[in-house]
Amino acid sequence: MGLDGVEIFTNSSGSHHELRKAHIRVDLVRSATAKNGGIYLLSNLKGCDSDRLYFDGCAMISLNGDLVAQGAQFSLSDVEVLTATLDLEDVRGYRAHISSRCITASRVTSFHRVRVEFSLSSFDDIYTLTSNPIQWKYHSPEEEISLGPACWLWDYLRRSKQSGFLLPLSGGIDSSAAACIVYSMCCLVCEAIDLGNCEVLHDARQIVNDETYTPKSPQEFCKHILTTCYMSTENSSKETNDRAKLLAEQIGSYHLTPNVDTAVKAIVGVFSAVTGKIPQFRAHGGSGRENLALQNVQARIRMVTAYLFAQLSLWARGLPGGLLVLGSANVDESLRGYMTKYDCSSADLNPIGGISKTDLRSFIQYSVAKFQLPALTSIMTAPPTAELEPLTDGRVSQNDEDDMGMTYADLSVYGKLRKVVKTGPYSMFCKLLMAWRTLSPRQVAEKVKLFFRMYSINRHKMTTLTPSYHAESYSPDDNRFDLRPFLYNTAWPWQFRCIDEQVSSLEENRKEDGCEEVD
């Protein structure tokens, strides 16, 4: 079209948000007009798609490879109008400067023209100043996490006609990140209302069921729409309880602290009454099966308790409506399957289900200063733990990375290679041999085989995964973004044999070269 003289291009786009995707979008628009000249108008959808995607706006206008107008990437406004004043002669001059383009343009077949009695300008426009090129302002990944899922949650909340959220708050990074995202949503709502957004004010009044209500501050609004719940057992530590309570105070949520030991013991008691067996934790002499089963009972009781409080906590306070339950399993835990099926990871929505642990740590660090939440400092430095096994001298002895047998940093690497690069066990091993040169081939092989064994054992959990905000290209959500099977041969006999043969060959070559293997 550009070769045939078209000067203004419009693109009504439907491009959903992913972390760090804005650079790709901007580069595509700039390169399109830099190669061929022209004016490019990009508009984009805004809001939740009634599913896992969020469309983030980010409208822009480009001229000859330069950006001249930038729209908001994240906003609670339903509509945004972006304008710029440009001179079509700049397009013609730019194109005339490219001699190869002029030669090619002389040979193209013309598009059909429709003549209309209309002009985009008048003689008086000679005095109108044109828009100057601008420098695009990108959001950092931490800012994107604070804004994208927050806008998605607000759109979902107002359209679902519910009265708020209930979040099981454990005092760890993941649930704290979910709490910060809800608090960021409250900040966006208050900012929009202060700027005169009547639609947002109307939605806020509908949610709190008060036609005269106007939020005074993010904390005050958060008290209305977020209920946090620390569900303790005899295996919970005072430190996590205190961290959850302090964070709830600082964001302003309505905080509850039920103890679920009675329910846990009742469920175990039913089993013991039927079988005559009393399962024990590993710390008390029990087997691995007993230890895991007792952890799962606690986790699943918390899910049941969360839904009970979501349905009736507002009723107990004399308020109408119900609450949406928020989950807080990150994308790496889903990939590895490090969660109990039907525990607190099972919820109505999960704002962080598509975000890696590495990015969540950075987001927590960002939130300390951005939202003035010093409670996050101690949460960030605490070791990640599920607190489902007995304490040792009153302190937590369980560590997530020890339980998983791999680090969260490694999981991020595995996730990208498995989903984005489409590698299987052998292909992943070959790629990591070069990336992890500080490890021996045998060590790399052991890591890859452990990941794929746990990935295949736990893949079935993805079939019941809570709908999550889609933020990463390696989302393991098999309902939409990862359509691989959920039943695998967990031994991977052919693939693992190929890896073992390659390791033996590499070790043999090292011996012949006189190199010692790295321990």
Coordinates of C-alpha atoms in Angstrom, one line a residue:
M1 CA 0.0 0.0 0.0
G2 CA 2.8 2.4 0.8
L3 CA 4.4 1.8 -2.6
D4 CA 1.1 2.8 -4.2
G5 CA 1.0 6.0 -2.3
V6 CA -1.0 5.3 0.8
E7 CA 0.2 7.7 3.5
I8 CA -1.9 6.9 6.6
F9 CA -2.2 3.4 8.0
T10 CA -4.6 2.5 10.8
N11 CA -4.4 -0.7 12.9
S12 CA -7.3 -1.5 15.3
S13 CA -5.3 -4.1 17.2
G14 CA -6.1 -6.8 19.8
S15 CA -2.7 -7.3 21.4
H16 CA -2.8 -8.7 24.9
H17 CA -0.3 -7.8 27.6
E18 CA 2.8 -9.8 28.5
L19 CA 5.7 -8.7 30.6
R20 CA 8.4 -6.8 28.5
K21 CA 6.2 -7.0 25.4
A22 CA 5.9 -3.2 24.8
H23 CA 9.3 -3.1 23.3
I24 CA 8.3 -5.5 20.6
R25 CA 5.1 -3.6 19.9
V26 CA 6.8 -0.3 19.6
D27 CA 9.7 -1.7 17.4
L28 CA 7.1 -3.2 15.0
V29 CA 5.4 0.1 14.5
R30 CA 8.6 2.1 14.2
S31 CA 10.2 -0.3 11.7
A32 CA 7.0 -0.4 9.5
T33 CA 7.2 3.4 8.9
A34 CA 11.0 3.6 8.9
K35 CA 11.3 1.2 6.0
N36 CA 8.6 2.7 3.8
G37 CA 7.6 6.1 5.3
G38 CA 4.1 7.0 6.3
I39 CA 1.9 7.7 9.3
Y40 CA 0.9 4.7 11.5
L41 CA -2.0 4.9 13.9
L42 CA -2.2 2.0 16.3
S43 CA -5.1 1.6 18.7
N44 CA -5.5 -1.4 21.0
L45 CA -8.2 -3.0 23.1
K46 CA -8.3 -2.2 26.9
G47 CA -9.5 -4.4 29.7
C48 CA -10.1 -8.0 30.8
D49 CA -11.2 -10.2 27.9
S50 CA -13.6 -12.1 30.3
D51 CA -10.8 -14.7 30.5
R52 CA -7.1 -14.8 31.4
L53 CA -5.9 -12.0 29.1
Y54 CA -5.6 -8.3 29.8
F55 CA -5.5 -5.8 26.9
D56 CA -3.3 -2.9 27.9
G57 CA -4.1 -0.1 25.5
C58 CA -0.8 1.4 24.6
A59 CA -2.0 3.4 21.6
M60 CA 0.6 5.2 19.5
I61 CA 1.2 7.4 16.4
S62 CA 4.3 7.0 14.4
L63 CA 5.7 9.1 11.5
N64 CA 8.6 7.9 9.3
G65 CA 10.1 5.7 12.1
D66 CA 9.6 8.3 14.8
L67 CA 7.0 8.2 17.5
V68 CA 5.0 11.4 18.0
A69 CA 2.3 10.3 20.5
Q70 CA 2.0 7.8 23.2
G71 CA -1.1 6.6 25.0
A72 CA -1.4 5.1 28.5
Q73 CA -0.5 1.5 28.7
F74 CA -2.5 0.7 31.8
S75 CA -5.6 2.7 32.7
L76 CA -9.0 2.2 34.3
S77 CA -10.6 4.5 31.6
D78 CA -12.7 2.7 29.1
V79 CA -11.8 5.0 26.2
E80 CA -8.7 7.1 25.5
V81 CA -8.3 9.4 22.5
L82 CA -4.8 10.1 21.1
T83 CA -4.1 12.9 18.7
A84 CA -1.2 14.4 16.8
T85 CA -0.8 17.0 14.1
L86 CA 1.4 15.9 11.2
D87 CA 2.3 17.1 7.7
L88 CA 1.7 14.7 4.8
E89 CA 4.5 16.5 2.9
D90 CA 7.0 15.0 5.5
V91 CA 5.9 11.5 4.3
R92 CA 6.3 12.4 0.6
G93 CA 9.7 13.9 1.2
Y94 CA 10.9 10.9 3.2
R95 CA 9.8 8.5 0.5
A96 CA 11.3 10.5 -2.3
H97 CA 14.7 10.3 -0.5
I98 CA 14.7 6.4 -0.9
S99 CA 15.6 5.9 -4.6
S100 CA 15.1 2.1 -4.5
R101 CA 11.6 2.6 -3.2
C102 CA 10.8 5.1 -6.0
I103 CA 11.8 2.6 -8.6
T104 CA 9.8 -0.2 -7.1
A105 CA 6.8 2.1 -6.6
S106 CA 6.7 2.9 -10.3
R107 CA 6.0 -0.8 -11.1
V108 CA 3.2 -1.7 -8.7
T109 CA -0.4 -2.4 -9.5
S110 CA -2.6 0.4 -8.2
F111 CA -5.3 -0.3 -5.5
H112 CA -8.8 0.7 -6.3
R113 CA -9.5 4.4 -5.3
V114 CA -12.7 5.8 -3.9
R115 CA -13.0 9.6 -4.6
V116 CA -14.7 11.7 -1.9
E117 CA -15.4 15.4 -1.5
F118 CA -13.3 15.8 1.6
S119 CA -10.0 17.2 2.7
L120 CA -7.9 16.5 5.8
S121 CA -6.6 20.1 5.9
S122 CA -7.3 23.6 4.8
F123 CA -5.2 26.6 3.7
D124 CA -5.2 27.9 7.3
D125 CA -3.3 24.9 8.5
I126 CA -0.1 26.4 7.3
Y127 CA 0.1 28.2 10.7
T128 CA -0.5 25.0 12.7
L129 CA 2.5 23.6 14.6
T130 CA 3.2 19.9 13.9
S131 CA 3.9 17.3 16.7
N132 CA 7.5 16.6 17.5
P133 CA 9.1 13.2 17.9
I134 CA 9.0 11.8 21.5
Q135 CA 11.0 9.3 23.5
W136 CA 8.9 6.3 24.4
K137 CA 8.5 5.8 28.1
Y138 CA 8.6 2.2 29.0
H139 CA 7.4 0.6 32.2
S140 CA 9.8 -1.5 34.1
P141 CA 8.7 -5.2 34.6
E142 CA 8.0 -4.3 38.3
E143 CA 5.7 -1.5 37.2
E144 CA 4.0 -3.8 34.7
I145 CA 3.3 -6.3 37.5
S146 CA 1.8 -3.6 39.7
L147 CA -0.4 -2.2 37.0
G148 CA -1.5 -5.0 34.6
P149 CA -2.9 -7.5 37.0
A150 CA -4.4 -4.7 39.1
C151 CA -6.4 -3.4 36.1
W152 CA -7.4 -7.0 35.2
L153 CA -8.7 -7.6 38.8
W154 CA -10.7 -4.3 38.8
D155 CA -12.3 -5.1 35.4
Y156 CA -13.2 -8.6 36.6
L157 CA -14.5 -7.4 40.0
R158 CA -16.8 -4.7 38.6
R159 CA -18.2 -7.0 35.9
S160 CA -18.7 -10.0 38.2
K161 CA -20.8 -7.8 40.6
Q162 CA -19.0 -9.3 43.6
S163 CA -18.2 -7.3 46.8
G164 CA -14.4 -7.8 46.9
F165 CA -11.7 -10.3 47.4
L166 CA -10.6 -12.8 50.0
L167 CA -6.9 -13.6 50.0
P168 CA -5.3 -16.3 52.2
L169 CA -2.2 -14.3 53.4
S170 CA 0.6 -16.6 54.6
G171 CA 3.3 -14.0 55.2
G172 CA 5.3 -15.2 52.3
I173 CA 6.4 -13.5 49.0
D174 CA 3.6 -15.0 46.8
S175 CA 0.6 -14.1 48.8
S176 CA 2.1 -10.8 49.8
A177 CA 2.6 -10.0 46.1
A178 CA -1.0 -10.7 45.4
A179 CA -2.0 -8.4 48.3
C180 CA 0.2 -5.7 46.9
I181 CA -1.5 -6.0 43.5
V182 CA -4.9 -5.6 45.1
Y183 CA -3.5 -2.6 47.0
S184 CA -2.2 -1.2 43.7
M185 CA -5.7 -1.6 42.2
C186 CA -7.1 0.4 45.1
C187 CA -4.5 3.2 44.4
L188 CA -5.5 3.2 40.7
V189 CA -9.2 3.5 41.6
C190 CA -8.6 6.4 44.0
E191 CA -6.4 8.2 41.4
A192 CA -9.1 7.7 38.7
I193 CA -11.8 9.1 41.0
D194 CA -9.6 12.1 42.0
L195 CA -9.2 12.8 38.2
G196 CA -13.0 12.9 37.8
N197 CA -13.6 9.4 36.4
C198 CA -17.4 9.1 37.1
E199 CA -17.5 5.5 35.7
V200 CA -14.9 4.3 38.2
L201 CA -16.7 6.0 41.1
H202 CA -20.0 4.5 40.0
D203 CA -18.4 1.0 39.9
A204 CA -16.8 1.5 43.4
R205 CA -20.2 2.5 44.9
Q206 CA -21.8 -0.6 43.3
I207 CA -19.1 -2.9 44.8
V208 CA -19.4 -1.5 48.4
N209 CA -23.2 -1.2 48.0
D210 CA -23.3 2.5 49.0
E211 CA -24.5 5.1 46.5
T212 CA -23.0 7.9 48.5
Y213 CA -19.6 6.4 49.0
T214 CA -16.4 8.0 47.8
P215 CA -13.0 6.5 48.7
K216 CA -10.9 8.6 51.0
S217 CA -7.6 6.8 50.5
P218 CA -6.4 3.5 49.0
Q219 CA -6.1 2.0 52.6
E220 CA -9.7 3.0 53.4
F221 CA -11.0 1.5 50.1
C222 CA -8.9 -1.6 50.6
K223 CA -10.7 -2.1 54.0
H224 CA -13.9 -2.4 52.1
I225 CA -12.9 -4.7 49.3
L226 CA -10.1 -6.9 50.6
T227 CA -10.3 -9.5 53.4
T228 CA -7.0 -11.2 54.2
C229 CA -6.9 -14.4 56.2
Y230 CA -3.9 -16.0 58.0
M231 CA -5.0 -19.6 58.6
S232 CA -2.6 -21.0 61.2
T233 CA -1.9 -24.5 62.4
E234 CA 0.4 -25.9 65.1
N235 CA 3.1 -25.8 62.3
S236 CA 2.8 -22.1 61.7
S237 CA 5.5 -19.8 63.1
K238 CA 5.0 -16.5 65.0
E239 CA 7.2 -14.8 62.5
T240 CA 4.9 -15.4 59.5
N241 CA 1.9 -14.6 61.5
D242 CA 3.4 -11.2 62.5
R243 CA 4.5 -10.5 58.9
A244 CA 1.0 -11.2 57.5
K245 CA -0.6 -9.0 60.3
L246 CA 1.7 -6.1 59.7
L247 CA 1.3 -6.1 55.9
A248 CA -2.5 -6.3 56.4
E249 CA -2.3 -3.2 58.7
Q250 CA -0.2 -1.2 56.2
I251 CA -2.4 -1.9 53.2
G252 CA -5.6 -1.5 55.2
S253 CA -7.2 -4.9 54.6
Y254 CA -9.8 -6.5 56.9
H255 CA -7.6 -9.2 58.5
L256 CA -8.7 -12.5 60.0
T257 CA -6.6 -15.1 61.9
P258 CA -8.5 -18.4 62.2
N259 CA -6.8 -21.5 63.5
V260 CA -7.6 -24.6 61.5
D261 CA -6.0 -27.2 63.7
T262 CA -9.4 -28.4 64.9
A263 CA -10.5 -29.2 61.4
V264 CA -7.2 -30.8 60.5
K265 CA -7.3 -33.1 63.5
A266 CA -10.9 -34.0 62.7
I267 CA -10.1 -35.1 59.2
V268 CA -7.1 -37.2 60.3
G269 CA -9.3 -38.6 63.1
V270 CA -11.9 -39.8 60.6
F271 CA -9.1 -41.7 58.7
S272 CA -7.7 -43.2 62.0
A273 CA -11.2 -44.3 63.1
V274 CA -11.7 -46.2 59.9
T275 CA -8.2 -47.8 59.4
G276 CA -6.9 -47.9 63.0
K277 CA -3.7 -46.2 61.7
I278 CA -2.4 -42.8 62.9
P279 CA -0.2 -41.2 60.3
Q280 CA 2.9 -39.3 61.6
F281 CA 5.1 -36.6 60.2
R282 CA 8.6 -37.6 59.1
A283 CA 10.0 -35.6 62.0
H284 CA 8.0 -37.9 64.3
G285 CA 9.1 -41.1 62.7
G286 CA 6.6 -41.3 59.9
S287 CA 7.2 -42.4 56.3
G288 CA 7.4 -40.0 53.2
R289 CA 3.8 -41.0 52.3
E290 CA 2.5 -40.1 55.7
N291 CA 4.4 -36.9 55.8
L292 CA 3.1 -35.7 52.4
A293 CA -0.5 -36.8 53.2
L294 CA -0.5 -34.8 56.5
Q295 CA 0.8 -31.7 54.7
N296 CA -1.9 -32.1 52.0
V297 CA -4.7 -32.3 54.6
Q298 CA -3.6 -28.9 56.1
A299 CA -3.4 -27.3 52.7
R300 CA -6.8 -28.6 51.6
I301 CA -8.5 -27.5 54.8
R302 CA -7.2 -24.0 54.2
M303 CA -8.9 -24.0 50.8
V304 CA -12.3 -25.1 52.3
T305 CA -11.9 -22.5 55.1
A306 CA -11.1 -19.8 52.5
Y307 CA -14.3 -20.4 50.6
L308 CA -16.4 -20.6 53.7
F309 CA -15.1 -17.1 54.8
A310 CA -15.5 -15.8 51.3
Q311 CA -19.2 -16.7 51.3
L312 CA -20.0 -15.7 54.9
S313 CA -17.5 -13.2 56.3
L314 CA -19.5 -10.2 54.9
W315 CA -22.7 -11.8 56.2
A316 CA -21.1 -12.0 59.7
R317 CA -20.2 -8.3 59.5
G318 CA -23.8 -7.4 58.5
L319 CA -22.8 -6.6 54.9
P320 CA -24.3 -7.8 51.6
G321 CA -22.6 -9.8 48.9
G322 CA -19.8 -12.4 48.6
L323 CA -16.1 -12.4 47.9
L324 CA -13.9 -13.7 45.1
V325 CA -11.1 -16.0 46.5
L326 CA -7.6 -15.1 45.2
G327 CA -4.9 -17.7 44.8
S328 CA -1.2 -17.1 44.9
A329 CA 0.7 -19.9 43.2
N330 CA 3.4 -18.5 40.9
V331 CA 4.2 -19.8 37.4
D332 CA 7.3 -21.7 38.5
E333 CA 5.5 -23.7 41.2
S334 CA 2.8 -24.6 38.7
L335 CA 5.5 -25.7 36.2
R336 CA 7.1 -27.9 38.8
G337 CA 3.8 -29.0 40.4
Y338 CA 5.0 -27.8 43.8
M339 CA 1.5 -27.3 45.2
T340 CA -1.3 -29.4 46.6
K341 CA -4.1 -30.1 44.3
Y342 CA -7.2 -28.3 45.7
D343 CA -5.3 -26.3 48.3
C344 CA -5.1 -22.5 48.6
S345 CA -3.7 -22.4 45.0
S346 CA -7.3 -23.4 44.0
A347 CA -9.3 -20.2 43.9
D348 CA -11.5 -18.1 41.7
L349 CA -8.6 -16.0 40.3
N350 CA -4.9 -15.8 40.6
P351 CA -3.2 -12.5 39.8
I352 CA 0.3 -13.9 40.0
G353 CA -0.2 -17.3 38.3
G354 CA 1.7 -16.2 35.2
I355 CA 4.6 -14.5 36.9
S356 CA 7.9 -16.1 37.9
K357 CA 9.3 -16.1 41.4
T358 CA 12.3 -14.1 40.2
D359 CA 10.0 -11.3 38.9
L360 CA 7.9 -11.4 42.1
R361 CA 10.9 -10.8 44.3
S362 CA 11.8 -7.8 42.2
F363 CA 8.2 -6.6 42.4
I364 CA 8.2 -6.9 46.2
Q365 CA 11.4 -4.9 46.4
Y366 CA 9.8 -2.2 44.1
S367 CA 6.6 -2.2 46.3
V368 CA 8.5 -1.3 49.4
A369 CA 9.3 2.2 48.1
K370 CA 6.4 2.6 45.7
F371 CA 3.6 1.9 48.2
Q372 CA 5.5 2.7 51.4
L373 CA 5.1 -0.8 52.8
P374 CA 8.1 -1.5 55.1
A375 CA 6.5 -4.8 56.2
L376 CA 7.6 -6.2 52.8
T377 CA 11.3 -5.9 53.8
S378 CA 11.2 -8.8 56.3
I379 CA 9.0 -10.8 53.9
M380 CA 11.5 -10.5 51.1
T381 CA 14.4 -11.7 53.2
A382 CA 12.6 -14.7 54.8
P383 CA 13.2 -18.1 53.3
P384 CA 10.2 -19.4 51.2
T385 CA 8.4 -22.1 53.2
A386 CA 5.0 -23.8 53.1
E387 CA 5.0 -24.3 56.9
L388 CA 3.2 -27.7 56.7
E389 CA 5.8 -29.7 58.7
P390 CA 6.5 -29.5 62.5
L391 CA 8.6 -26.6 63.8
T392 CA 12.0 -27.2 65.3
D393 CA 12.4 -25.3 68.6
G394 CA 9.6 -23.0 67.5
R395 CA 11.3 -22.2 64.2
V396 CA 10.5 -23.2 60.6
S397 CA 12.6 -26.2 59.4
Q398 CA 10.9 -26.6 56.0
N399 CA 12.3 -24.8 52.9
D400 CA 10.6 -24.7 49.5
E401 CA 13.7 -25.0 47.4
D402 CA 15.0 -27.9 49.4
D403 CA 11.6 -29.6 49.1
M404 CA 11.6 -29.1 45.3
G405 CA 15.2 -30.1 44.8
M406 CA 15.7 -27.1 42.5
T407 CA 15.9 -23.3 42.8
Y408 CA 13.4 -20.9 41.5
A409 CA 16.1 -19.4 39.3
D410 CA 16.5 -22.8 37.6
L411 CA 12.8 -23.2 37.3
S412 CA 12.5 -20.0 35.3
V413 CA 15.2 -21.4 32.9
Y414 CA 13.4 -24.7 32.6
G415 CA 10.1 -23.0 31.9
K416 CA 11.3 -20.9 29.0
L417 CA 13.1 -23.8 27.4
R418 CA 10.1 -26.2 27.8
K419 CA 7.3 -23.9 26.7
V420 CA 8.9 -21.2 24.5
V421 CA 11.8 -23.0 22.9
K422 CA 9.8 -26.3 22.8
T423 CA 12.6 -28.5 24.2
G424 CA 12.2 -32.1 25.4
P425 CA 14.6 -33.7 27.9
Y426 CA 17.5 -34.3 25.5
S427 CA 17.2 -30.9 23.7
M428 CA 17.1 -29.1 27.1
F429 CA 20.2 -31.0 28.3
C430 CA 22.1 -30.0 25.2
K431 CA 21.2 -26.4 25.6
L432 CA 22.0 -26.3 29.3
L433 CA 25.4 -27.9 28.7
M434 CA 26.5 -24.6 27.1
A435 CA 24.6 -22.3 29.5
W436 CA 25.7 -24.0 32.7
R437 CA 29.4 -24.5 32.0
T438 CA 30.3 -24.4 35.7
L439 CA 28.5 -27.8 36.1
S440 CA 29.7 -31.1 34.8
P441 CA 27.6 -32.9 32.1
R442 CA 26.5 -35.4 34.7
Q443 CA 25.3 -32.6 37.0
V444 CA 23.4 -31.0 34.2
A445 CA 21.8 -34.3 33.3
E446 CA 20.7 -35.0 36.9
K447 CA 19.1 -31.5 37.1
V448 CA 17.2 -31.9 33.7
K449 CA 16.1 -35.5 34.6
L450 CA 14.8 -34.4 38.0
F451 CA 12.8 -31.5 36.4
F452 CA 11.2 -33.6 33.8
R453 CA 10.4 -36.4 36.2
M454 CA 8.6 -33.9 38.6
Y455 CA 7.1 -32.0 35.7
S456 CA 5.5 -35.2 34.3
I457 CA 4.3 -36.5 37.7
N458 CA 2.5 -33.3 38.5
R459 CA 1.4 -32.2 35.1
H460 CA -2.2 -33.4 35.9
K461 CA -2.5 -30.5 38.4
M462 CA -2.6 -28.1 35.5
T463 CA -6.0 -29.4 34.5
T464 CA -7.5 -27.7 37.6
L465 CA -5.3 -24.7 37.7
T466 CA -7.0 -21.5 38.9
P467 CA -7.6 -19.0 36.0
S468 CA -4.5 -16.8 36.2
Y469 CA -3.5 -13.4 34.7
H470 CA -1.4 -14.3 31.6
A471 CA 1.9 -12.5 32.0
E472 CA 4.5 -14.9 30.7
S473 CA 5.0 -16.7 27.4
Y474 CA 5.8 -19.9 29.3
S475 CA 2.5 -20.1 31.2
P476 CA 1.8 -23.8 31.9
D477 CA -1.9 -23.3 31.9
D478 CA -3.1 -26.2 29.8
N479 CA -6.6 -24.7 29.3
R480 CA -5.3 -22.1 26.9
F481 CA -1.6 -21.6 26.6
D482 CA 0.0 -25.1 27.0
L483 CA -1.8 -27.9 25.2
R484 CA 0.6 -30.7 26.0
P485 CA -0.7 -33.9 27.5
F486 CA -1.1 -34.3 31.3
L487 CA -0.3 -38.1 31.3
Y488 CA 3.4 -38.9 30.6
N489 CA 5.7 -41.8 31.1
T490 CA 7.5 -40.4 34.0
A491 CA 10.6 -42.5 33.4
W492 CA 11.2 -40.9 30.0
P493 CA 13.2 -44.1 29.0
W494 CA 14.2 -43.2 25.5
Q495 CA 15.1 -39.5 26.2
F496 CA 16.9 -40.2 29.5
R497 CA 18.9 -43.0 27.8
C498 CA 20.0 -40.6 25.1
I499 CA 21.1 -38.1 27.8
D500 CA 23.1 -40.9 29.7
E501 CA 24.8 -42.0 26.5
Q502 CA 25.8 -38.4 25.7
V503 CA 27.1 -37.9 29.3
S504 CA 29.2 -41.1 29.0
S505 CA 30.6 -40.0 25.7
L506 CA 31.5 -36.5 27.0
E507 CA 33.2 -38.0 30.1
E508 CA 35.1 -40.5 28.0
N509 CA 36.4 -37.7 25.7
R510 CA 37.5 -35.7 28.8
K511 CA 39.5 -38.6 30.1
E512 CA 41.2 -39.0 26.7
D513 CA 42.0 -35.3 26.7
G514 CA 43.4 -35.6 30.3
C515 CA 40.8 -33.3 31.8
E516 CA 39.5 -33.9 35.3
E517 CA 35.7 -33.9 35.8
V518 CA 34.4 -31.0 37.9
D519 CA 32.8 -32.3 41.2

